[in-house]
Amino acid sequence: MSVLATCLGYPRFGIVRELKKALESYWSKGSSAEDLQATASELRRRHWSSMKSLGIDQIPSNDFSLYDHVLDMAIAVGAVPARYRAISDPLARYFAMARGLQDRAADVDVAALEMTKWFDTNYHYIVPELEPGQRFELDAAKIVGELEEARSIGVETRPMVIGPVTFLLLSKLAPGSPAGASTLDHLDQLLPVYEALLGALADRGVAWVQVDEPCLVLDLDARSREACRLAFARLAACAKRPRILLATYFGALGENLALAAGSGGDALHVDLVRAPEQLDAALAALPPSMSLSAGVVDGRNIWRTDLDAAHRLIRRAVAKLGPERVLVAPSCSLLHVPADLSAEKKLDAELLRWMAFAAQKLGELRELADSASTDSPSSALFDETRSALAARRASKRTRNPEVRARVSSANDEMRSRASAFPERARKQRARFDLPAFPTTTIGSFPQTGDVRGARAALRAGRMTPEQYERFLKEETRRCVEKQEAIGLDVLVHGEFERTDMVEYFGEQLAGFAFTENGWVQSYGSRCVKPPVLFGDVSRPSAMTVPWSTFAQSLTAKPVKGMLTGPVTILQWSFVRDDQPRSETCAQIALALRDEVADLEAAGIAMIQVDEPAIREGLPLRRDAWGAYLQWAVEAFRLATSGVRDETQIHTHMCYSEFGDILDAIAAMDADVLSIETSRSRMELLTDFARFRYPNEIGPGVYDIHSPRVPTLDEMVDLLERAARVLPGHQLWVNPDCGLKTRGWPEVESALVNMVEAARLARRRLTGVTA
Ligand code: GLN
Ligand code: ZN
């Protein structure tokens, strides 16, 4: 038998996001459940057929999902919290768990389960909730249904499930669980369901099942490791079961390798893109009963695989294990890359040659499996790959000597403000003369139907660029007027000219390209289309100066310049893989540094550089945090430190917990930090207080994730909590995040309340009337 090609999971949405349209139309009652299921089924069949025709030997099923595969697993094991159980229609219940359900007629009003990021990806999963005394029960309908559906078109699949330990570690305990309880307490109750599932699959003649345990690439405590040991042993010991592929990805197994190799499974999948160095250790650790699934094709990025390098890894595995014990695989599910490069009609031919989406990656897998028996592979694809990679390496488009020289000459002086914060603060106070508890917003204002309509009209040629610009100016002017009327102290221009905070800058920087259909799922029906950062980054001309100066010309109050930070631009793009990310990040930082300088020279006195994604760039393993934080903070400082003491640098962060990276946040040395806190009722601020965060800080007092208008009392209460833990003179007053997803009426009411809350706080907490 020869080396097999296998796939761990395939993008779900279809090339032009067919699934998104089907979901949203079903949710808005524009189509029936049958319509939705028909589209889903059509997509699955299409994906299975294309995997089969491209020669994939082990094809996944149950990797598809109408919303999220972790939620599917919760359903499969019967982890449905009580509040959803009254909803009798399974599809309605499923979406109620995913998105909440308000149905007055049926008297149902349930909130959604929580959602959070899937490891270090931009994919968000639904967090299963386990109740005290949780009972599990197998519901194999989806798993078996997809298996049979694939068989009906002649495709034999390898069902994919999330393993029991990862499932529990990703779950949370329902409120009311006993103190000190752990989700792992539920393992004993959960395992029989997995055993029953394996039995059911064996009964149906399934040869292989893929059990995903990505938790094995994390730092696990003793309890979690013990849970793995127990769970794997139980599953392996099932009298009746398919062969088990234990899948790990997103990093090295490290000290968990022995646990994985000793799992009693029949194959182990390892990520050799993120961690090629683990190959030899894995080969040495595998018992004779286990095969190796070698993840050599990058499931997280869009570059063509270096087939020769991958081939060498495969050959090492074959030499040690023999061809019959080696499978060639993507590093992880292809869920995290777009579907098919052949749908890209506008990318230039040179770039196109460097790239591979899911469909192309399947071709690479087949080729690698076919060439596993020879030391010197030659084929059309190998030849084309070699010449494409050589062209990419030699291309002038990836290397700009000037940029490289600048990056290598960047030094600590360029990464430090002229004076320390207290001195800057003194000069800035004198310059701005702001009241205590100054009020501001995070940047964007509502992107109304009008704004989106105008953009669409421009794209369709129904509006000229001049008309569009006039329209945007009018929006900006209205926005500035409204902010003045509301009485905010520090204004913004409103970001009407931006669709997306990374795309907007990517489009103006050299080194970025954009796809037409390079979609990847972010959560539910939402997809993002990350820019492709392929070459050295530079800034051909000023990007934001005209909008900022226009807005500033309309008011005597300060208007903040508004930029997206280097780490966030990096984090939300598909990044080149031919140099360290730190290097790429420094290039972006230098381009932004020039923009900051231009804004300052144009008279913009406050400049905000948003870094909402700084925390999500953190490596999965603790021991790698320090290095990442070091270059991330350095990049921010490189972007922002070129200004005079009197120029006030703001930054903004959201979406995550920051308690464990406070020293890095302080090291960024922004004069003012605005941060999402209102949902956690300011708990985060205790961390800041304990840490003695030295600079100014605006804890969000207005939760912008809901249309609800917070009352004056609520905001005063939040401010008072803040003032209890941090000195009043450090505090700013602002919403949690940008307002672009909200509507004007609610935003105006909320901001009027917010400004009033600041006035009250001034009076109560400082005795000053303003
Ligand atoms: N300035 C951006 C906005 O207001 C910040 C967005 C973000 O933090 N995600 O929209
Ligand atoms: Zn934000």
Short mmCIF file of C-alpha atoms in Angstrom, two decimals, residues 483-741:
data_model
loop_
_atom_site.label_atom_id
_atom_site.label_comp_id
_atom_site.label_asym_id
_atom_site.label_seq_id
_atom_site.Cartn_x
_atom_site.Cartn_y
_atom_site.Cartn_z
CA GLN A 483 -20.75 65.39 18.34
CA GLU A 484 -20.55 69.09 19.12
CA ALA A 485 -24.26 69.24 19.86
CA ILE A 486 -23.96 66.23 22.15
CA GLY A 487 -21.17 68.03 23.95
CA LEU A 488 -18.30 65.59 23.53
CA ASP A 489 -14.88 66.99 24.39
CA VAL A 490 -12.72 65.16 21.88
CA LEU A 491 -14.20 64.40 18.47
CA VAL A 492 -13.59 61.95 15.64
CA HIS A 493 -14.33 62.19 11.93
CA GLY A 494 -16.54 59.09 11.93
CA GLU A 495 -14.72 56.72 9.55
CA PHE A 496 -17.45 56.83 6.87
CA GLU A 497 -14.84 56.34 4.16
CA ARG A 498 -13.79 52.96 5.62
CA THR A 499 -15.44 49.59 5.18
CA ASP A 500 -13.03 47.69 7.28
CA MET A 501 -10.28 49.00 9.52
CA VAL A 502 -7.58 46.77 8.00
CA GLU A 503 -8.73 46.68 4.40
CA TYR A 504 -8.80 50.48 4.29
CA PHE A 505 -5.11 50.70 5.09
CA GLY A 506 -4.14 47.61 3.11
CA GLU A 507 -5.64 49.19 0.01
CA GLN A 508 -3.41 52.22 0.38
CA LEU A 509 -0.18 50.48 1.37
CA ALA A 510 2.25 48.82 -1.03
CA GLY A 511 2.76 45.13 -0.34
CA PHE A 512 -0.91 44.16 -0.03
CA ALA A 513 -3.26 42.49 -2.51
CA PHE A 514 -6.98 41.79 -2.37
CA THR A 515 -8.96 38.79 -3.45
CA GLU A 516 -12.49 38.69 -4.79
CA ASN A 517 -13.60 35.54 -3.04
CA GLY A 518 -10.93 34.86 -0.45
CA TRP A 519 -13.51 34.40 2.28
CA VAL A 520 -12.95 32.57 5.55
CA GLN A 521 -15.57 31.94 8.17
CA SER A 522 -15.31 34.15 11.24
CA TYR A 523 -18.44 33.01 13.03
CA GLY A 524 -21.90 31.78 12.08
CA SER A 525 -22.76 33.23 8.71
CA ARG A 526 -20.02 35.85 8.95
CA CYS A 527 -16.96 35.62 6.78
CA VAL A 528 -13.96 37.89 6.47
CA LYS A 529 -11.80 38.47 3.45
CA PRO A 530 -8.33 39.15 4.84
CA PRO A 531 -5.95 41.17 2.69
CA VAL A 532 -2.96 39.28 1.34
CA LEU A 533 0.25 40.78 2.68
CA PHE A 534 2.73 39.51 0.14
CA GLY A 535 5.58 42.01 -0.03
CA ASP A 536 7.55 44.66 1.78
CA VAL A 537 5.16 47.26 3.14
CA SER A 538 5.48 50.92 2.36
CA ARG A 539 3.25 53.95 2.11
CA PRO A 540 3.17 55.56 -1.30
CA SER A 541 1.31 58.61 0.03
CA ALA A 542 -0.60 59.96 3.01
CA MET A 543 -3.67 57.86 3.79
CA THR A 544 -5.86 59.62 6.31
CA VAL A 545 -4.63 63.19 6.40
CA PRO A 546 -7.31 64.69 4.13
CA TRP A 547 -10.19 63.24 6.16
CA SER A 548 -8.68 64.18 9.50
CA THR A 549 -7.83 67.72 8.46
CA PHE A 550 -11.22 68.19 6.85
CA ALA A 551 -12.96 67.16 10.08
CA GLN A 552 -10.60 69.31 12.16
CA SER A 553 -11.39 72.32 9.97
CA LEU A 554 -15.02 72.10 11.05
CA THR A 555 -14.51 72.48 14.78
CA ALA A 556 -12.43 74.14 17.45
CA LYS A 557 -12.42 70.96 19.52
CA PRO A 558 -9.62 68.42 18.97
CA VAL A 559 -10.40 65.74 16.38
CA LYS A 560 -8.45 62.51 16.83
CA GLY A 561 -6.54 61.13 13.86
CA MET A 562 -7.53 57.49 13.44
CA LEU A 563 -5.21 54.68 12.39
CA THR A 564 -5.19 50.91 12.66
CA GLY A 565 -2.12 49.65 14.48
CA PRO A 566 0.63 47.48 13.02
CA VAL A 567 -0.16 44.36 15.04
CA THR A 568 -3.85 44.47 14.13
CA ILE A 569 -3.09 44.94 10.43
CA LEU A 570 -0.75 41.95 10.62
CA GLN A 571 -3.12 39.83 12.64
CA TRP A 572 -6.10 40.28 10.34
CA SER A 573 -4.25 39.64 7.09
CA PHE A 574 -2.90 36.56 5.34
CA VAL A 575 0.75 37.26 5.99
CA ARG A 576 3.76 36.33 3.85
CA ASP A 577 5.54 33.23 5.17
CA ASP A 578 8.99 33.99 3.83
CA GLN A 579 10.19 36.11 6.75
CA PRO A 580 9.39 36.37 10.47
CA ARG A 581 6.11 38.08 11.34
CA SER A 582 8.04 40.44 13.59
CA GLU A 583 9.89 41.77 10.57
CA THR A 584 6.70 42.29 8.58
CA CYS A 585 5.13 44.01 11.56
CA ALA A 586 8.05 46.44 11.84
CA GLN A 587 7.58 47.37 8.19
CA ILE A 588 3.91 48.17 8.77
CA ALA A 589 4.91 50.16 11.84
CA LEU A 590 7.29 52.32 9.82
CA ALA A 591 4.64 53.06 7.22
CA LEU A 592 2.27 54.10 10.01
CA ARG A 593 4.98 56.15 11.64
CA ASP A 594 5.11 58.26 8.50
CA GLU A 595 1.35 58.68 8.58
CA VAL A 596 1.50 59.73 12.22
CA ALA A 597 4.15 62.30 11.34
CA ASP A 598 2.06 63.66 8.49
CA LEU A 599 -0.99 63.95 10.71
CA GLU A 600 1.01 65.81 13.32
CA ALA A 601 2.48 68.13 10.71
CA ALA A 602 -1.05 68.82 9.42
CA GLY A 603 -2.04 70.04 12.87
CA ILE A 604 -3.78 66.95 14.21
CA ALA A 605 -3.01 67.04 17.92
CA MET A 606 -4.35 63.69 19.05
CA ILE A 607 -3.75 60.48 17.12
CA GLN A 608 -5.38 57.17 17.95
CA VAL A 609 -3.71 53.95 16.83
CA ASP A 610 -6.10 51.04 17.38
CA GLU A 611 -4.75 47.68 18.47
CA PRO A 612 -7.84 45.56 19.16
CA ALA A 613 -6.04 42.43 17.97
CA ILE A 614 -2.95 42.68 20.10
CA ARG A 615 -4.04 40.01 22.54
CA GLU A 616 -5.22 37.54 19.94
CA GLY A 617 -1.74 37.39 18.48
CA LEU A 618 -0.51 35.76 21.67
CA PRO A 619 1.07 32.36 21.04
CA LEU A 620 -0.78 29.35 22.43
CA ARG A 621 2.16 28.40 24.63
CA ARG A 622 3.11 30.64 27.52
CA ASP A 623 6.83 30.32 26.96
CA ALA A 624 6.45 32.06 23.60
CA TRP A 625 4.48 35.03 24.96
CA GLY A 626 7.47 37.14 25.92
CA ALA A 627 9.03 37.16 22.49
CA TYR A 628 5.74 38.02 20.80
CA LEU A 629 4.84 40.79 23.21
CA GLN A 630 8.28 42.25 22.84
CA TRP A 631 8.07 42.73 19.08
CA ALA A 632 4.38 43.64 19.16
CA VAL A 633 4.98 46.42 21.67
CA GLU A 634 8.08 47.55 19.79
CA ALA A 635 6.05 47.82 16.59
CA PHE A 636 3.42 49.97 18.29
CA ARG A 637 6.09 52.20 19.77
CA LEU A 638 7.87 52.47 16.45
CA ALA A 639 4.63 53.62 14.85
CA THR A 640 3.77 56.18 17.52
CA SER A 641 6.94 57.52 19.16
CA GLY A 642 8.00 60.00 16.51
CA VAL A 643 5.72 62.76 17.74
CA ARG A 644 6.31 65.75 19.99
CA ASP A 645 5.43 65.58 23.67
CA GLU A 646 2.41 67.80 23.07
CA THR A 647 0.88 65.38 20.59
CA GLN A 648 -1.36 62.95 22.40
CA ILE A 649 -1.23 59.30 21.34
CA HIS A 650 -4.35 57.24 22.01
CA THR A 651 -4.84 53.53 21.56
CA HIS A 652 -7.88 51.31 21.77
CA MET A 653 -8.35 47.63 22.63
CA CYS A 654 -11.36 45.38 22.82
CA TYR A 655 -12.66 41.83 22.38
CA SER A 656 -10.56 40.22 25.06
CA GLU A 657 -9.31 39.97 28.58
CA PHE A 658 -6.22 42.02 29.20
CA GLY A 659 -5.44 41.22 32.81
CA ASP A 660 -2.50 38.99 31.94
CA ILE A 661 -0.71 41.32 29.52
CA LEU A 662 -0.90 44.56 31.47
CA ASP A 663 2.82 45.12 31.55
CA ALA A 664 2.92 44.93 27.77
CA ILE A 665 0.00 47.36 27.51
CA ALA A 666 1.76 49.77 29.82
CA ALA A 667 4.96 49.34 27.82
CA MET A 668 3.12 50.55 24.71
CA ASP A 669 3.19 53.89 26.51
CA ALA A 670 0.15 55.43 24.79
CA ASP A 671 -0.91 58.62 26.52
CA VAL A 672 -4.53 57.46 26.59
CA LEU A 673 -5.91 53.93 26.35
CA SER A 674 -9.59 53.24 25.71
CA ILE A 675 -10.67 49.74 26.50
CA GLU A 676 -13.76 47.55 26.49
CA THR A 677 -14.99 47.03 30.05
CA SER A 678 -18.68 47.70 30.34
CA ARG A 679 -19.78 44.08 29.97
CA SER A 680 -17.45 42.98 32.73
CA ARG A 681 -18.76 45.82 34.92
CA MET A 682 -15.29 47.32 35.24
CA GLU A 683 -13.78 44.17 36.76
CA LEU A 684 -10.86 44.60 34.44
CA LEU A 685 -10.05 47.90 36.07
CA THR A 686 -9.14 46.24 39.33
CA ASP A 687 -6.31 44.62 37.43
CA PHE A 688 -5.25 48.00 36.08
CA ALA A 689 -5.40 49.48 39.57
CA ARG A 690 -3.43 46.66 41.13
CA PHE A 691 -0.88 47.02 38.40
CA ARG A 692 -0.87 50.81 38.91
CA TYR A 693 -1.38 51.49 35.22
CA PRO A 694 0.45 54.78 34.87
CA ASN A 695 -1.10 56.56 31.88
CA GLU A 696 -4.62 57.82 31.16
CA ILE A 697 -7.37 55.33 30.55
CA GLY A 698 -10.93 55.35 29.24
CA PRO A 699 -12.82 52.28 30.42
CA GLY A 700 -15.85 51.76 28.18
CA VAL A 701 -19.07 52.75 29.93
CA TYR A 702 -21.41 52.02 27.03
CA ASP A 703 -21.75 48.49 25.68
CA ILE A 704 -22.02 49.03 21.95
CA HIS A 705 -22.70 45.36 21.15
CA SER A 706 -26.40 45.85 21.73
CA PRO A 707 -28.87 48.45 20.50
CA ARG A 708 -29.88 49.09 24.09
CA VAL A 709 -29.35 52.66 25.32
CA PRO A 710 -27.60 52.57 28.70
CA THR A 711 -29.19 54.81 31.29
CA LEU A 712 -27.52 57.73 32.94
CA ASP A 713 -27.50 55.89 36.25
CA GLU A 714 -25.77 52.86 34.80
CA MET A 715 -23.02 54.94 33.33
CA VAL A 716 -22.57 57.01 36.46
CA ASP A 717 -22.35 53.80 38.41
CA LEU A 718 -19.66 52.44 36.09
CA LEU A 719 -17.72 55.67 36.33
CA GLU A 720 -17.90 55.64 40.09
CA ARG A 721 -16.63 52.09 40.13
CA ALA A 722 -13.77 53.18 37.93
CA ALA A 723 -13.02 56.17 40.12
CA ARG A 724 -12.93 53.94 43.17
CA VAL A 725 -10.02 51.94 41.81
CA LEU A 726 -8.13 54.47 39.69
CA PRO A 727 -7.29 58.12 40.36
CA GLY A 728 -9.97 60.35 38.81
CA HIS A 729 -7.45 62.45 36.90
CA GLN A 730 -6.42 59.36 34.90
CA LEU A 731 -9.93 58.65 33.65
CA TRP A 732 -11.61 59.29 30.32
CA VAL A 733 -15.23 58.57 29.44
CA ASN A 734 -16.04 56.67 26.24
CA PRO A 735 -17.98 53.76 24.74
CA ASP A 736 -16.52 50.25 24.61
CA CYS A 737 -15.74 50.32 20.90
CA GLY A 738 -16.64 51.96 17.59
CA LEU A 739 -20.27 52.71 16.79
CA LYS A 740 -20.37 51.65 13.18
CA THR A 741 -22.79 48.77 13.66
#
